[in-house]
Short mmCIF file of C-alpha atoms in Angstrom, two decimals:
data_model
loop_
_atom_site.label_atom_id
_atom_site.label_comp_id
_atom_site.label_asym_id
_atom_site.label_seq_id
_atom_site.Cartn_x
_atom_site.Cartn_y
_atom_site.Cartn_z
CA UNK A 263 0.00 0.00 0.00
CA UNK A 264 1.09 3.55 -0.72
CA UNK A 265 -0.18 6.43 1.34
CA UNK A 266 0.42 10.15 1.58
CA UNK A 267 2.81 11.60 4.16
CA UNK A 268 1.20 10.99 7.54
CA UNK A 269 0.44 14.48 8.80
CA UNK A 270 -1.68 13.33 11.74
CA UNK A 271 1.27 12.67 13.98
CA UNK A 272 2.62 16.16 13.35
CA UNK A 273 -0.61 17.77 14.49
CA UNK A 274 -1.64 16.08 17.73
CA UNK A 275 -4.52 18.55 18.13
CA UNK A 276 -6.34 16.52 15.52
CA UNK A 277 -8.43 13.78 17.24
CA UNK A 278 -6.44 10.60 17.76
CA UNK A 279 -3.44 12.02 15.94
CA UNK A 280 -0.99 11.46 18.75
CA UNK A 281 -2.11 7.90 19.33
CA UNK A 282 -2.09 7.19 15.63
CA UNK A 283 1.45 8.56 15.42
CA UNK A 284 2.60 6.36 18.28
CA UNK A 285 1.03 3.31 16.66
CA UNK A 286 2.58 4.09 13.30
CA UNK A 287 5.99 4.50 14.92
CA UNK A 288 5.63 1.13 16.68
CA UNK A 289 4.52 -0.44 13.40
CA UNK A 290 7.62 0.89 11.61
CA UNK A 291 9.86 -0.49 14.39
CA UNK A 292 8.14 -3.90 14.25
CA UNK A 293 8.75 -4.08 10.53
CA UNK A 294 12.34 -2.86 10.91
CA UNK A 295 13.20 -5.46 13.57
CA UNK A 296 11.82 -8.12 11.23
CA UNK A 297 13.79 -6.71 8.25
CA UNK A 298 17.05 -6.37 10.19
CA UNK A 299 16.67 -9.87 11.66
CA UNK A 300 16.06 -11.37 8.22
CA UNK A 301 18.21 -9.28 5.91
CA UNK A 302 20.73 -7.53 8.12
CA UNK A 303 21.30 -3.86 8.55
CA UNK A 304 22.22 -3.17 4.93
CA UNK A 305 18.56 -3.39 3.99
CA UNK A 306 17.83 -0.48 6.29
CA UNK A 307 18.44 2.62 4.23
CA UNK A 308 15.55 5.01 4.85
CA UNK A 309 14.45 4.69 1.26
CA UNK A 310 14.35 0.88 1.16
CA UNK A 311 12.53 0.76 4.50
CA UNK A 312 9.95 3.27 3.23
CA UNK A 313 9.50 1.17 0.09
CA UNK A 314 9.10 -2.05 2.08
CA UNK A 315 6.54 -0.40 4.37
CA UNK A 316 4.70 1.14 1.45
CA UNK A 317 4.99 4.65 2.90
CA UNK A 318 6.67 7.72 1.51
CA UNK A 319 10.24 8.65 2.34
CA UNK A 320 8.86 11.89 3.85
CA UNK A 321 6.48 9.98 6.13
CA UNK A 322 9.30 7.78 7.39
CA UNK A 323 11.54 10.80 7.97
CA UNK A 324 8.79 12.33 10.07
CA UNK A 325 9.29 9.55 12.64
CA UNK A 326 13.01 8.91 12.11
CA UNK A 327 14.80 11.93 10.67
CA UNK A 328 18.03 10.02 9.91
CA UNK A 329 19.29 6.49 9.37
CA UNK A 330 21.23 6.76 12.66
CA UNK A 331 18.02 7.55 14.57
CA UNK A 332 16.15 4.69 12.91
CA UNK A 333 18.93 2.18 13.70
CA UNK A 334 19.14 3.40 17.31
CA UNK A 335 15.37 3.13 17.74
CA UNK A 336 15.41 -0.42 16.37
CA UNK A 337 18.20 -1.43 18.73
CA UNK A 338 16.51 0.24 21.73
CA UNK A 339 13.25 -1.55 20.92
CA UNK A 340 15.17 -4.84 20.71
CA UNK A 341 16.76 -4.11 24.11
CA UNK A 342 13.39 -3.35 25.70
CA UNK A 343 12.00 -6.67 24.44
CA UNK A 344 15.17 -8.48 25.53
CA UNK A 345 14.93 -7.04 29.06
CA UNK A 346 11.58 -8.77 29.39
CA UNK A 347 13.34 -12.14 29.09
CA UNK A 348 12.95 -14.10 32.33
CA UNK A 349 16.61 -15.06 32.76
CA UNK A 350 17.87 -11.54 33.54
CA UNK A 351 19.91 -10.70 36.60
CA UNK A 352 20.75 -14.06 38.07
CA UNK A 353 24.53 -14.17 37.96
CA UNK A 354 27.06 -11.93 36.30
CA UNK A 355 28.66 -13.91 33.50
CA UNK A 356 25.91 -16.55 33.22
CA UNK A 357 23.45 -13.78 32.31
CA UNK A 358 25.78 -12.49 29.61
CA UNK A 359 26.10 -15.98 28.18
CA UNK A 360 22.32 -16.44 27.99
CA UNK A 361 21.83 -13.03 26.44
CA UNK A 362 24.58 -13.70 23.89
CA UNK A 363 22.98 -17.05 23.00
CA UNK A 364 19.64 -15.32 22.37
CA UNK A 365 21.34 -12.64 20.23
CA UNK A 366 23.13 -15.24 18.15
CA UNK A 367 19.79 -16.66 17.10
CA UNK A 368 19.25 -13.37 15.25
CA UNK A 369 22.43 -12.57 13.29
CA UNK A 370 20.83 -9.41 11.81
CA UNK A 371 20.62 -7.88 15.27
CA UNK A 372 24.25 -8.77 15.97
CA UNK A 373 25.13 -7.01 12.70
CA UNK A 374 23.09 -4.02 13.86
CA UNK A 375 24.99 -3.93 17.17
CA UNK A 376 28.33 -4.15 15.34
CA UNK A 377 27.29 -1.31 13.02
CA UNK A 378 26.27 0.88 15.97
CA UNK A 379 29.63 0.15 17.68
CA UNK A 380 31.59 1.10 14.57
CA UNK A 381 29.51 4.24 13.95
CA UNK A 382 29.86 5.26 17.59
CA UNK A 383 33.67 5.43 17.46
CA UNK A 384 33.73 7.46 14.22
CA UNK A 385 33.14 11.18 13.89
CA UNK A 386 29.76 12.28 12.56
CA UNK A 387 27.42 10.03 14.57
CA UNK A 388 26.93 11.97 17.84
CA UNK A 389 23.60 10.33 18.81
CA UNK A 390 25.01 6.83 18.25
CA UNK A 391 28.14 7.68 20.22
CA UNK A 392 26.13 9.01 23.15
CA UNK A 393 23.78 6.00 23.11
CA UNK A 394 26.60 3.47 23.03
CA UNK A 395 28.68 5.26 25.65
CA UNK A 396 25.69 5.45 28.00
CA UNK A 397 24.82 1.83 27.26
CA UNK A 398 28.33 0.66 28.21
CA UNK A 399 28.29 2.82 31.35
CA UNK A 400 24.96 1.31 32.46
CA UNK A 401 25.92 -2.23 31.50
CA UNK A 402 29.27 -2.03 33.35
CA UNK A 403 27.53 -0.68 36.46
CA UNK A 404 24.79 -3.37 36.38
CA UNK A 405 27.27 -6.16 35.80
CA UNK A 406 29.68 -4.85 38.47
CA UNK A 407 26.76 -4.92 40.94
CA UNK A 408 26.05 -8.59 40.08
CA UNK A 409 29.77 -9.37 40.39
CA UNK A 410 29.84 -7.77 43.86
CA UNK A 411 26.89 -9.99 44.86
CA UNK A 412 28.77 -13.03 43.51
CA UNK A 413 31.83 -11.89 45.49
CA UNK A 414 29.79 -11.50 48.69
CA UNK A 415 28.45 -15.05 48.16
CA UNK A 416 31.95 -16.48 47.56
CA UNK A 417 31.24 -17.26 43.89
CA UNK A 418 33.89 -14.81 42.64
CA UNK A 419 37.12 -14.02 44.48
CA UNK A 420 36.68 -10.72 46.28
CA UNK A 421 40.03 -9.10 45.51
CA UNK A 422 39.17 -8.73 41.81
CA UNK A 423 38.03 -5.27 40.71
CA UNK A 424 34.32 -5.63 39.93
CA UNK A 425 34.27 -2.77 37.38
CA UNK A 426 37.29 -4.14 35.50
CA UNK A 427 35.83 -7.66 35.51
CA UNK A 428 32.56 -6.18 34.16
CA UNK A 429 34.47 -4.39 31.33
CA UNK A 430 36.31 -7.63 30.58
CA UNK A 431 33.12 -9.74 30.43
CA UNK A 432 31.32 -7.27 28.14
CA UNK A 433 34.40 -7.09 25.91
CA UNK A 434 34.55 -10.90 25.62
CA UNK A 435 30.89 -11.09 24.66
CA UNK A 436 31.15 -8.25 22.09
CA UNK A 437 34.41 -9.48 20.58
CA UNK A 438 33.15 -13.06 20.30
CA UNK A 439 30.07 -11.98 18.34
CA UNK A 440 32.27 -10.69 15.52
CA UNK A 441 34.49 -13.80 15.48
CA UNK A 442 31.41 -16.02 15.55
CA UNK A 443 29.58 -14.14 12.76
CA UNK A 444 32.63 -14.45 10.52
CA UNK A 445 33.37 -18.09 11.26
CA UNK A 446 30.56 -19.91 13.08
CA UNK A 447 32.25 -23.31 12.62
CA UNK A 448 35.50 -22.17 14.24
CA UNK A 449 34.18 -20.14 17.18
CA UNK A 450 31.61 -21.37 19.68
CA UNK A 451 30.74 -18.22 21.61
CA UNK A 452 28.83 -19.98 24.36
CA UNK A 453 31.66 -22.43 25.01
CA UNK A 454 34.17 -19.57 25.23
CA UNK A 455 31.93 -17.66 27.65
CA UNK A 456 31.74 -20.87 29.73
CA UNK A 457 35.55 -20.89 29.71
CA UNK A 458 35.46 -17.34 31.11
CA UNK A 459 33.08 -18.45 33.88
CA UNK A 460 35.43 -21.33 34.62
CA UNK A 461 38.64 -19.28 34.89
CA UNK A 462 37.21 -16.49 37.06
CA UNK A 463 38.46 -17.63 40.45
CA UNK A 464 35.99 -18.41 43.22
CA UNK A 465 36.28 -18.09 46.98
CA UNK A 466 37.90 -15.53 49.27
CA UNK A 467 41.03 -13.47 48.81
CA UNK A 468 44.17 -15.33 47.85
CA UNK A 469 47.40 -13.58 48.74
CA UNK A 470 49.36 -12.50 45.64
CA UNK A 471 51.83 -15.19 44.71
CA UNK A 472 50.01 -17.90 46.65
CA UNK A 473 49.72 -21.18 44.77
CA UNK A 474 46.49 -21.59 42.80
CA UNK B 146 50.42 19.23 -6.75
CA UNK B 147 47.92 18.08 -9.34
CA UNK B 148 48.90 15.55 -11.94
CA UNK B 149 47.24 13.56 -14.71
CA UNK B 150 46.08 9.99 -14.15
CA UNK B 151 49.23 7.93 -13.66
CA UNK B 152 49.24 5.61 -16.65
CA UNK B 153 52.79 4.35 -16.07
CA UNK B 154 51.77 1.72 -13.58
CA UNK B 155 49.15 0.34 -15.94
CA UNK B 156 51.75 -0.18 -18.67
CA UNK B 157 54.75 -1.81 -17.00
CA UNK B 158 56.39 -2.25 -20.41
CA UNK B 159 57.27 1.42 -20.24
CA UNK B 160 60.72 1.83 -18.60
CA UNK B 161 60.53 2.11 -14.83
CA UNK B 162 56.75 2.05 -14.92
CA UNK B 163 56.35 -0.90 -12.59
CA UNK B 164 58.74 0.51 -10.02
CA UNK B 165 57.14 3.92 -10.26
CA UNK B 166 53.75 2.32 -9.71
CA UNK B 167 54.98 0.45 -6.62
CA UNK B 168 56.47 3.64 -5.22
CA UNK B 169 53.33 5.63 -5.87
CA UNK B 170 51.24 2.93 -4.18
CA UNK B 171 53.53 3.00 -1.13
CA UNK B 172 53.35 6.81 -1.08
CA UNK B 173 49.53 6.70 -1.09
CA UNK B 174 49.56 4.20 1.79
CA UNK B 175 52.01 6.33 3.78
CA UNK B 176 49.77 9.33 3.39
CA UNK B 177 46.65 7.29 4.22
CA UNK B 178 48.14 5.87 7.43
CA UNK B 179 48.99 9.43 8.45
CA UNK B 180 45.47 10.68 7.57
CA UNK B 181 43.69 7.80 9.30
CA UNK B 182 45.88 8.15 12.39
CA UNK B 183 45.20 11.89 12.59
CA UNK B 184 41.63 12.23 11.38
CA UNK B 185 40.11 8.77 11.62
CA UNK B 186 38.64 6.68 8.90
CA UNK B 187 35.89 9.14 7.96
CA UNK B 188 38.45 11.25 6.15
CA UNK B 189 39.18 8.32 3.86
CA UNK B 190 36.64 8.57 1.07
CA UNK B 191 38.46 8.00 -2.21
CA UNK B 192 37.69 11.55 -3.29
CA UNK B 193 39.02 13.26 -0.17
CA UNK B 194 42.16 11.11 -0.21
CA UNK B 195 42.77 11.99 -3.85
CA UNK B 196 42.30 15.67 -3.01
CA UNK B 197 44.69 15.47 -0.05
CA UNK B 198 47.31 13.71 -2.17
CA UNK B 199 46.85 16.14 -5.05
CA UNK B 200 46.14 13.34 -7.52
CA UNK B 201 43.05 12.67 -9.59
CA UNK B 202 40.27 10.40 -8.44
CA UNK B 203 41.01 8.21 -11.50
CA UNK B 204 44.70 7.90 -10.56
CA UNK B 205 43.80 6.82 -7.02
CA UNK B 206 41.26 4.29 -8.33
CA UNK B 207 44.00 2.82 -10.50
CA UNK B 208 45.80 1.67 -7.34
CA UNK B 209 42.75 1.12 -5.10
CA UNK B 210 39.59 0.45 -7.12
CA UNK B 211 37.27 0.80 -4.09
CA UNK B 212 37.17 2.32 -0.62
CA UNK B 213 37.15 -1.22 0.85
CA UNK B 214 40.39 -2.09 -0.95
CA UNK B 215 42.04 1.14 0.17
CA UNK B 216 41.04 0.61 3.81
CA UNK B 217 42.22 -3.01 3.71
CA UNK B 218 45.56 -1.99 2.20
CA UNK B 219 46.04 0.65 4.89
CA UNK B 220 45.30 -1.85 7.64
CA UNK B 221 47.57 -4.51 6.09
CA UNK B 222 50.40 -1.98 5.82
CA UNK B 223 49.87 -1.05 9.47
CA UNK B 224 50.00 -4.75 10.41
CA UNK B 225 53.24 -5.29 8.49
CA UNK B 226 54.85 -2.36 10.32
CA UNK B 227 53.45 -3.56 13.64
CA UNK B 228 54.89 -7.05 13.14
CA UNK B 229 58.32 -5.47 13.02
CA UNK B 230 57.89 -4.40 16.65
CA UNK B 231 60.45 -6.16 18.85
CA UNK B 232 58.06 -7.38 21.54
CA UNK B 233 56.30 -9.97 19.35
CA UNK B 234 55.87 -13.59 20.35
CA UNK B 235 57.02 -13.64 23.95
CA UNK B 236 53.94 -14.77 25.84
CA UNK B 237 50.34 -15.17 24.80
CA UNK B 238 48.34 -12.51 26.62
CA UNK B 239 51.31 -10.27 27.40
CA UNK B 240 51.89 -9.82 23.68
CA UNK B 241 48.25 -8.87 23.12
CA UNK B 242 48.49 -6.30 25.89
CA UNK B 243 51.57 -4.68 24.40
CA UNK B 244 50.05 -4.67 20.93
CA UNK B 245 46.81 -3.16 22.27
CA UNK B 246 48.80 -0.46 24.10
CA UNK B 247 50.58 0.48 20.87
CA UNK B 248 47.29 0.56 18.96
CA UNK B 249 45.69 2.81 21.55
CA UNK B 250 48.35 5.42 20.87
CA UNK B 251 46.77 5.77 17.41
CA UNK B 252 42.98 6.02 17.85
CA UNK B 253 42.45 6.45 14.09
CA UNK B 254 43.83 2.97 13.47
CA UNK B 255 41.55 1.53 16.15
CA UNK B 256 38.64 3.26 14.37
CA UNK B 257 39.84 1.71 11.11
CA UNK B 258 39.91 -1.75 12.71
CA UNK B 259 36.39 -1.25 14.12
CA UNK B 260 35.14 -0.15 10.69
CA UNK B 261 36.67 -3.21 9.02
CA UNK B 262 35.04 -5.47 11.66
CA UNK B 263 31.62 -3.91 11.11
CA UNK B 264 31.94 -4.02 7.30
CA UNK B 265 33.10 -7.63 7.45
CA UNK B 266 29.93 -8.87 9.15
CA UNK B 267 27.60 -7.04 6.71
CA UNK B 268 26.68 -8.14 3.22
CA UNK B 269 28.37 -6.33 0.35
CA UNK B 270 31.99 -6.29 1.57
CA UNK B 271 33.35 -9.70 0.43
CA UNK B 272 37.04 -8.71 0.39
CA UNK B 273 36.80 -7.23 3.90
CA UNK B 274 34.95 -10.30 5.17
CA UNK B 275 37.58 -12.65 3.74
CA UNK B 276 40.45 -10.56 5.10
CA UNK B 277 38.99 -10.37 8.60
CA UNK B 278 38.00 -14.04 8.71
CA UNK B 279 41.50 -15.08 7.61
CA UNK B 280 43.05 -12.64 10.06
CA UNK B 281 41.09 -14.11 13.00
CA UNK B 282 41.94 -17.67 11.87
CA UNK B 283 45.65 -16.85 11.75
CA UNK B 284 45.61 -14.85 14.99
CA UNK B 285 43.76 -17.61 16.88
CA UNK B 286 46.24 -20.23 15.60
CA UNK B 287 49.30 -18.09 16.50
CA UNK B 288 47.95 -17.25 19.92
CA UNK B 289 46.90 -20.87 20.61
CA UNK B 290 50.48 -21.91 19.81
CA UNK B 291 51.85 -19.40 22.34
CA UNK B 292 49.29 -20.59 24.89
CA UNK B 293 50.40 -24.21 24.38
CA UNK B 294 54.01 -23.12 25.01
CA UNK B 295 52.85 -21.33 28.19
CA UNK B 296 50.99 -24.51 29.18
CA UNK B 297 54.07 -26.67 28.58
CA UNK B 298 56.07 -24.28 30.78
CA UNK B 299 53.45 -24.35 33.57
CA UNK B 300 52.51 -20.69 33.04
CA UNK B 301 48.93 -21.56 31.99
CA UNK B 302 46.98 -24.53 33.33
CA UNK B 303 47.11 -27.29 30.74
CA UNK B 304 43.50 -28.47 30.88
CA UNK B 305 42.23 -25.23 29.29
CA UNK B 306 41.44 -25.40 25.58
CA UNK B 307 44.16 -23.33 23.88
CA UNK B 308 41.97 -22.38 20.87
CA UNK B 309 39.09 -21.23 23.08
CA UNK B 310 41.45 -19.25 25.32
CA UNK B 311 42.89 -17.64 22.17
CA UNK B 312 39.39 -16.66 20.96
CA UNK B 313 38.64 -15.28 24.42
CA UNK B 314 41.83 -13.19 24.59
CA UNK B 315 41.32 -11.71 21.11
CA UNK B 316 37.69 -10.93 21.96
CA UNK B 317 38.71 -9.13 25.18
CA UNK B 318 41.24 -7.02 23.31
CA UNK B 319 38.82 -6.14 20.48
CA UNK B 320 35.87 -5.44 22.76
CA UNK B 321 37.93 -3.28 25.10
CA UNK B 322 39.10 -1.05 22.24
CA UNK B 323 35.52 0.05 21.59
CA UNK B 324 34.76 0.65 25.29
CA UNK B 325 38.01 2.57 25.66
CA UNK B 326 37.49 4.72 22.54
CA UNK B 327 34.03 5.72 23.78
CA UNK B 328 35.03 6.37 27.38
CA UNK B 329 38.80 6.56 27.95
CA UNK B 330 38.36 7.83 31.53
CA UNK B 331 36.15 4.88 32.54
CA UNK B 332 37.98 1.99 30.85
CA UNK B 333 41.70 1.28 31.19
CA UNK B 334 42.26 -1.40 28.55
CA UNK B 335 45.75 -2.31 29.72
CA UNK B 336 44.62 -2.77 33.32
CA UNK B 337 41.74 -5.01 32.19
CA UNK B 338 44.08 -7.10 30.03
CA UNK B 339 46.34 -7.44 33.10
CA UNK B 340 43.29 -8.67 35.00
CA UNK B 341 42.84 -11.34 32.29
CA UNK B 342 46.50 -12.40 32.69
CA UNK B 343 45.92 -12.60 36.43
CA UNK B 344 42.79 -14.77 36.34
CA UNK B 345 44.07 -17.29 33.77
CA UNK B 346 45.11 -20.08 36.13
CA UNK B 347 48.74 -21.22 36.19
CA UNK B 348 50.28 -24.60 36.92
CA UNK B 349 49.25 -28.16 36.08
CA UNK B 350 45.80 -29.66 35.80
CA UNK B 351 43.47 -29.09 38.71
CA UNK B 352 40.70 -31.64 39.07
CA UNK B 353 37.25 -30.12 38.46
CA UNK B 354 35.75 -28.98 41.73
CA UNK B 355 39.11 -28.88 43.52
CA UNK B 356 39.57 -25.77 45.69
CA UNK B 357 41.34 -22.87 43.95
#
């Protein structure tokens, strides 16, 4: 279907316009998550998305003024749905492993994440940079909190810096996704994350230099 | 300086043409490494590189037919220079840490690496995908070999899978670069890689479930 630019959302004084705009935005994101999951992020130029949705380029730009904003909205929506998963917040590295396993079922979303990471470290993508920096800050803090709980319970040795171990665990998970996407037969991300769980030492403080 | 398209390299039968072509190619790569190091990879569109070098777009395309091929050549050249560094091949994770420290001195090259990673996992960049897949394969094999030497010498516990530990170490290094580029005050990549060295258990096999 082809339709004119959707002016309703721009004029919320019109009856139902605001709600209609919100629904349309959600509908675009639904379709985008499906497209990215199936075809990867390359299919997500504003023009090809507008074509696939059967709306005008102008209508799409009304909701998402740039490709960066569309990609960020898609990833945020994915994160919101992911946070509803029941396994969240049990143990530090185990949670990461389960989340990574779910992500790997949808290579398009891993591609999207990799694209956002690469955009974020380049000039010219300020919104992506801010989103990714804030995301890492939040993720490190959440994971460090779980690590401190594991340390209090004797599951992780308590002389390890929780923030640094959080950075390390996130880095392993992110880095593995790229290796796995490029060579799924050679790299088993879940097995490597299990190796990380296995080498993080348990129990109380061990004096430096003490035998393992 | 502005000059006509350099036809010499295309017709090596002309005296000195081949050598001149090789020199010109090296000169372009020199300039590109400088530009990427200083301004990041965004400055590296074929047109802006040609402008900066004072050569025509056509002349540049003679040496590097696409942006992907130019970026790959720049990264390969950087790797060749890096491999000349004296610290190579001492110990598995220590080497990675030193290499990462050198890379961090040149944020533009870390941006370039992140761009190549993101391109490699998308459709439409077959040469980049092949280069990065081969690079990871080689790097995992080299690192696994060093890990096996460390295991033979009792520096790493010998019941850990050397290939998986290699994947893990590369992933940590790659993932940390992104976190560090986005938030250098919050993430100290070298300190986190030292944490990895510290938690990888030393000595002979420990039975599963044995106290650390």
